[in-house]
mmCIF file of C-alpha atoms in Angstrom:
data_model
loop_
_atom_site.group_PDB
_atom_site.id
_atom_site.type_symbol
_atom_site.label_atom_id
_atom_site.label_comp_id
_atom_site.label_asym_id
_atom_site.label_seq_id
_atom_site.Cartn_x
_atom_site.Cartn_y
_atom_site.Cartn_z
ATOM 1 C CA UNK Q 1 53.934 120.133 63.968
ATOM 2 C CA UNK Q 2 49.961 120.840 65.828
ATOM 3 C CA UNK Q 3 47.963 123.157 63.768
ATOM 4 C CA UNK Q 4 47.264 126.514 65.197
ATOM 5 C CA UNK Q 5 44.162 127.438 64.234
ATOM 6 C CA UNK Q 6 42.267 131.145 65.247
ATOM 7 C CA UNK Q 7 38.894 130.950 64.405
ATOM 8 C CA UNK Q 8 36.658 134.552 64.237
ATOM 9 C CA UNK Q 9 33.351 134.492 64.023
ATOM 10 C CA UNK Q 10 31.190 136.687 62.035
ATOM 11 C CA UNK Q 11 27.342 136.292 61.103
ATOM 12 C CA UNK Q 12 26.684 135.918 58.094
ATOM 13 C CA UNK Q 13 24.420 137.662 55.742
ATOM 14 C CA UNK Q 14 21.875 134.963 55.162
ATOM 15 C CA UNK Q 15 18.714 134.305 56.566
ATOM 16 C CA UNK Q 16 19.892 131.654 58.895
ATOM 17 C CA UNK Q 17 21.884 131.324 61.573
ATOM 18 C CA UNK Q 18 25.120 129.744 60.377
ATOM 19 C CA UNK Q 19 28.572 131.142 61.231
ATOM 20 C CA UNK Q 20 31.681 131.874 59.551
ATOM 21 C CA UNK Q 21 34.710 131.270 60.884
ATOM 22 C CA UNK Q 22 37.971 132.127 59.656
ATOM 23 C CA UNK Q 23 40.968 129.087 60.319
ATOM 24 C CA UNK Q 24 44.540 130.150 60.039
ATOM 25 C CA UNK Q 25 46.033 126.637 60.309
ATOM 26 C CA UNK Q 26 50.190 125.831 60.979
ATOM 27 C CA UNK Q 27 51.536 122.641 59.676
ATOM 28 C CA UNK Q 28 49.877 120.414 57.112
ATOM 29 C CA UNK Q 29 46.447 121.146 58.043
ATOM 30 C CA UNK Q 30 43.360 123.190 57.071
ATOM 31 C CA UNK Q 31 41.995 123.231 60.486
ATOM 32 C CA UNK Q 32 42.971 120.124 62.548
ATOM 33 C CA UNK Q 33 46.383 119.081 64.052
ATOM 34 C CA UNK Q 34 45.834 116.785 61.019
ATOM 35 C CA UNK Q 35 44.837 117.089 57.766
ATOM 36 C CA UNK Q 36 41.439 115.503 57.264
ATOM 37 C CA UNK Q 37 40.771 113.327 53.846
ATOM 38 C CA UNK Q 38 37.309 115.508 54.314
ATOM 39 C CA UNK Q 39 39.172 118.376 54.318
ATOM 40 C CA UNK Q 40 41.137 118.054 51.474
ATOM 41 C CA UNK Q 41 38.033 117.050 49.344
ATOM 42 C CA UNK Q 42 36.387 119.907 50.378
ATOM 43 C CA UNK Q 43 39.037 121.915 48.950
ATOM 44 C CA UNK Q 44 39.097 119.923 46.019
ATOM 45 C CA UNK Q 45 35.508 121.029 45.717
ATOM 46 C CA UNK Q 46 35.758 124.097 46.443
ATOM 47 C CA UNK Q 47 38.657 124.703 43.852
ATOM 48 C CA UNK Q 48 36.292 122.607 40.986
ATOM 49 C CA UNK Q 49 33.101 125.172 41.747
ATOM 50 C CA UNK Q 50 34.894 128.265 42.264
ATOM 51 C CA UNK Q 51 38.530 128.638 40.614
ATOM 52 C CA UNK Q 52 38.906 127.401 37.065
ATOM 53 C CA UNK Q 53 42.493 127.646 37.488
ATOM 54 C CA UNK Q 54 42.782 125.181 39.567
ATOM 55 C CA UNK Q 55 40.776 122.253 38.370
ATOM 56 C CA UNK Q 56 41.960 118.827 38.928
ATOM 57 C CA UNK Q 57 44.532 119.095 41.700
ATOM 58 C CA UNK Q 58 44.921 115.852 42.888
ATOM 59 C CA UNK Q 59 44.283 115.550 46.964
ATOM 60 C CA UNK Q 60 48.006 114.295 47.453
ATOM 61 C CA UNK Q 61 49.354 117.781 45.774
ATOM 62 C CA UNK Q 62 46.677 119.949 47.620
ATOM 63 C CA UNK Q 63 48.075 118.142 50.593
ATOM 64 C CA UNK Q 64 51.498 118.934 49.961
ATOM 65 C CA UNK Q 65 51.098 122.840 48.437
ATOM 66 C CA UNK Q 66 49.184 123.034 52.246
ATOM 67 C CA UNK Q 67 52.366 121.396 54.283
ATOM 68 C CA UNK Q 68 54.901 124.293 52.579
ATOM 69 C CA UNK Q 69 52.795 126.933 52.631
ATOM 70 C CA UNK Q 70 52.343 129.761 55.527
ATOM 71 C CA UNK Q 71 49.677 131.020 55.849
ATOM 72 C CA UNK Q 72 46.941 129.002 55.210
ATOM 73 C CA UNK Q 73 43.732 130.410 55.913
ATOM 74 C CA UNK Q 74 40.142 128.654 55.260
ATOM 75 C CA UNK Q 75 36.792 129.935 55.650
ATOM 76 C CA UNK Q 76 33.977 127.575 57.030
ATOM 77 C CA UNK Q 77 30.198 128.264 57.427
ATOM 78 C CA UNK Q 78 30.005 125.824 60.073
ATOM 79 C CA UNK Q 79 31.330 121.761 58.574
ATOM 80 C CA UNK Q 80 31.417 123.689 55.098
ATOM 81 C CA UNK Q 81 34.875 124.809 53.780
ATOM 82 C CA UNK Q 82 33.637 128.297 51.794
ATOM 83 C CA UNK Q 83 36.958 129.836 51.498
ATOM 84 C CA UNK Q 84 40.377 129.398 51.158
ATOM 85 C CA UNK Q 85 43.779 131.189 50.707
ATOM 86 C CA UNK Q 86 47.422 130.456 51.319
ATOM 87 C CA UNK Q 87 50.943 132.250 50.825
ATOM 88 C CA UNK Q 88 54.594 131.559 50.558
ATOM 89 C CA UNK Q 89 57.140 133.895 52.202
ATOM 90 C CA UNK Q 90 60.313 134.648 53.257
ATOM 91 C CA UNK Q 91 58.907 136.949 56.336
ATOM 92 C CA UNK Q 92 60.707 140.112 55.358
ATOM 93 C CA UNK Q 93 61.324 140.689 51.690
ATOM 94 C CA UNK Q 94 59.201 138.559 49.271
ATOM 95 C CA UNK Q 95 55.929 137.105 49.631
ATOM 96 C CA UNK Q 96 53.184 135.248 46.945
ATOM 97 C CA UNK Q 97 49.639 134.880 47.834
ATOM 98 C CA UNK Q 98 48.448 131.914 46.480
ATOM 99 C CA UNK Q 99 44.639 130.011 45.643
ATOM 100 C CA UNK Q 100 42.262 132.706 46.465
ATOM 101 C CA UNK Q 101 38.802 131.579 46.246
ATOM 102 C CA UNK Q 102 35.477 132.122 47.518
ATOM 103 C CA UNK Q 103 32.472 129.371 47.142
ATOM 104 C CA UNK Q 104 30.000 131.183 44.637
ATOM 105 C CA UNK Q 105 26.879 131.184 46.729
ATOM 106 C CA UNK Q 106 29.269 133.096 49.580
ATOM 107 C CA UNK Q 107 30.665 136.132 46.830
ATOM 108 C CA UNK Q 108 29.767 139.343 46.992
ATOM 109 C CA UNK Q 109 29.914 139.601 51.587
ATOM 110 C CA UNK Q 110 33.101 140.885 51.803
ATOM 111 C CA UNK Q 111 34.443 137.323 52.412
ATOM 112 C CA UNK Q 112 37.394 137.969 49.863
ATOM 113 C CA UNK Q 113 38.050 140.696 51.213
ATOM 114 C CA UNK Q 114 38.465 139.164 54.766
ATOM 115 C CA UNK Q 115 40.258 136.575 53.535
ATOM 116 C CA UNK Q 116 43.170 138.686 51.701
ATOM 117 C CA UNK Q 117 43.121 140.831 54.732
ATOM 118 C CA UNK Q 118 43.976 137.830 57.009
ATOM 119 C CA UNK Q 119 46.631 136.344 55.102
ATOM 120 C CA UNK Q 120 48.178 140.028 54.932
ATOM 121 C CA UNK Q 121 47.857 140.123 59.133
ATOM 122 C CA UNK Q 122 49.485 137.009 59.781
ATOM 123 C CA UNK Q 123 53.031 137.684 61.332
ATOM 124 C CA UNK Q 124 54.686 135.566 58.485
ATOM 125 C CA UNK Q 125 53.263 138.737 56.262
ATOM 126 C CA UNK Q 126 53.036 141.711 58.216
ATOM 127 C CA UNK Q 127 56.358 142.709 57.570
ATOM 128 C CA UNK Q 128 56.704 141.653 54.021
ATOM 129 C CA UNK Q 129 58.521 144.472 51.515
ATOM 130 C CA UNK Q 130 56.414 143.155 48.708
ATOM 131 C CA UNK Q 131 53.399 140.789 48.054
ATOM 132 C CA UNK Q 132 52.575 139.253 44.877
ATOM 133 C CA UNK Q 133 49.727 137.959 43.582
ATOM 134 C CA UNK Q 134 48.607 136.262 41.015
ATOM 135 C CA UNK Q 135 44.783 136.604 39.166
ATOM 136 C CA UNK Q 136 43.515 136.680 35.769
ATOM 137 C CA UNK Q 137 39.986 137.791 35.980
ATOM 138 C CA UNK Q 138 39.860 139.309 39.099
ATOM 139 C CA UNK Q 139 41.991 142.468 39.266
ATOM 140 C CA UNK Q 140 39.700 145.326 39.806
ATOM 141 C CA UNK Q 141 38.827 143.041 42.911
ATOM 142 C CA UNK Q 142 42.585 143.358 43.975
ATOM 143 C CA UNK Q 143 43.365 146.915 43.243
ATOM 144 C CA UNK Q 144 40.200 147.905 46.069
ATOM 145 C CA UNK Q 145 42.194 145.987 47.952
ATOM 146 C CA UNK Q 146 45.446 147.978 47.422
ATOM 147 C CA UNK Q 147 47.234 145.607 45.201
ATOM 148 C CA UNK Q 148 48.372 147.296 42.018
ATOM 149 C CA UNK Q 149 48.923 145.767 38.271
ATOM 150 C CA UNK Q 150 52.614 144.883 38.110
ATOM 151 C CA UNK Q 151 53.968 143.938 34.318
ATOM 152 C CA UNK Q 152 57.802 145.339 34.255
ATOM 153 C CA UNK Q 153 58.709 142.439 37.016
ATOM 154 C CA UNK Q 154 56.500 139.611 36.671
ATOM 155 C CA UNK Q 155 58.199 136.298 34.593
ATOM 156 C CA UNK Q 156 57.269 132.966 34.571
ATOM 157 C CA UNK Q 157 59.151 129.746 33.965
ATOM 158 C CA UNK Q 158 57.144 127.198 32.814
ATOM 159 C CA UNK Q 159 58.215 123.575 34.066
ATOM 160 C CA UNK Q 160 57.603 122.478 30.838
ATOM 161 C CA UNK Q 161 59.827 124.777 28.858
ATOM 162 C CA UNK Q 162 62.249 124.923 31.780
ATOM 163 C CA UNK Q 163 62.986 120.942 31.354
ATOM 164 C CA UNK Q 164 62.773 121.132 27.541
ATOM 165 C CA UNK Q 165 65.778 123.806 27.418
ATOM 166 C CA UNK Q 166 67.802 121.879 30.187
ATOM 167 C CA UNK Q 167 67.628 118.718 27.997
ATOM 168 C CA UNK Q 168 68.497 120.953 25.304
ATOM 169 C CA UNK Q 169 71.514 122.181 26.888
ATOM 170 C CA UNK Q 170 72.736 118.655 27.957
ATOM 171 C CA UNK Q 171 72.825 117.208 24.600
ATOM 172 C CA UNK Q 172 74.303 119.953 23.004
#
């Protein structure tokens, strides 16, 4: 499958003339038909400087997380990968936005914002009964968004515990 990618193009708010351009890519890509090793490190990067939460994804799982995900959108200033988000959905009912992050140096422009706002947009979204999200630090972020705290429906299976009780269950 080609990557569809829509680029916009904002200026920024530094001194220089770089651009930012938002990427919503389709398939296994960040902006390219293919996914570039470049790419991939960049989001590495990216993920290491600006998301604690995700440090240490390998390339090859970034890779696949990419290839079953839709949307993905990334945020360049020109070759530089500044932003990226991605979500999961089944186009009408459910929907998980997933690896929100903005490069430190580019916080505080509205970037996030856009970003959110974009994944929202995309037609794989727009008619979405419910979006999750997931954040631990950043929820007052979120709710000026629109996104409100949710505790009575949130659970999480760990894979962990989820393998330790199936074992359990077998030998019993």
């Amino acid at each position: 499958m080609t990557s569809t990618v829509s680029p916009t193009k904002e200026a920024s708010s530094q001194t220089d003339s770089s651009q930012i351009c938002f990427c919503i890519a389709k398939g296994n890509a960040l902006r390219q038909p293919q996914q570039s090793q470049d790419d991939l490190l960049q989001l590495q990067t990216l993920f290491e400087q600006a998301a604690f939460w995700a440090q240490g994804r390998s390339l090859e799982d970034l890779s696949i997380a990419i290839a079953n995900s839709e949307p993905v959108v990334s945020v360049w200033d020109e070759e530089r990968l500044i932003g990226f988000a991605r979500a999961t959905s089944d186009g009408i009912y459910r929907a998980t936005i997933w690896d929100v992050a903005i490069h430190p140096d580019y916080q505080g422009r509205g970037l996030g914002r856009k970003l959110v706002q974009t994944v929202l947009s995309h037609p794989r979204m727009s008619r979405v009964e419910r979006v999750y999200l997931m954040t631990t630090h950043q929820q007052r972020f979120y709710e000026r968004i629109g996104f409100e705290c949710n505790s009575s429906t949130t659970m999480v299976l760990k894979e962990r515990l989820f393998m330790s009780s199936l074992e359990q269950n077998f030998s019993a």
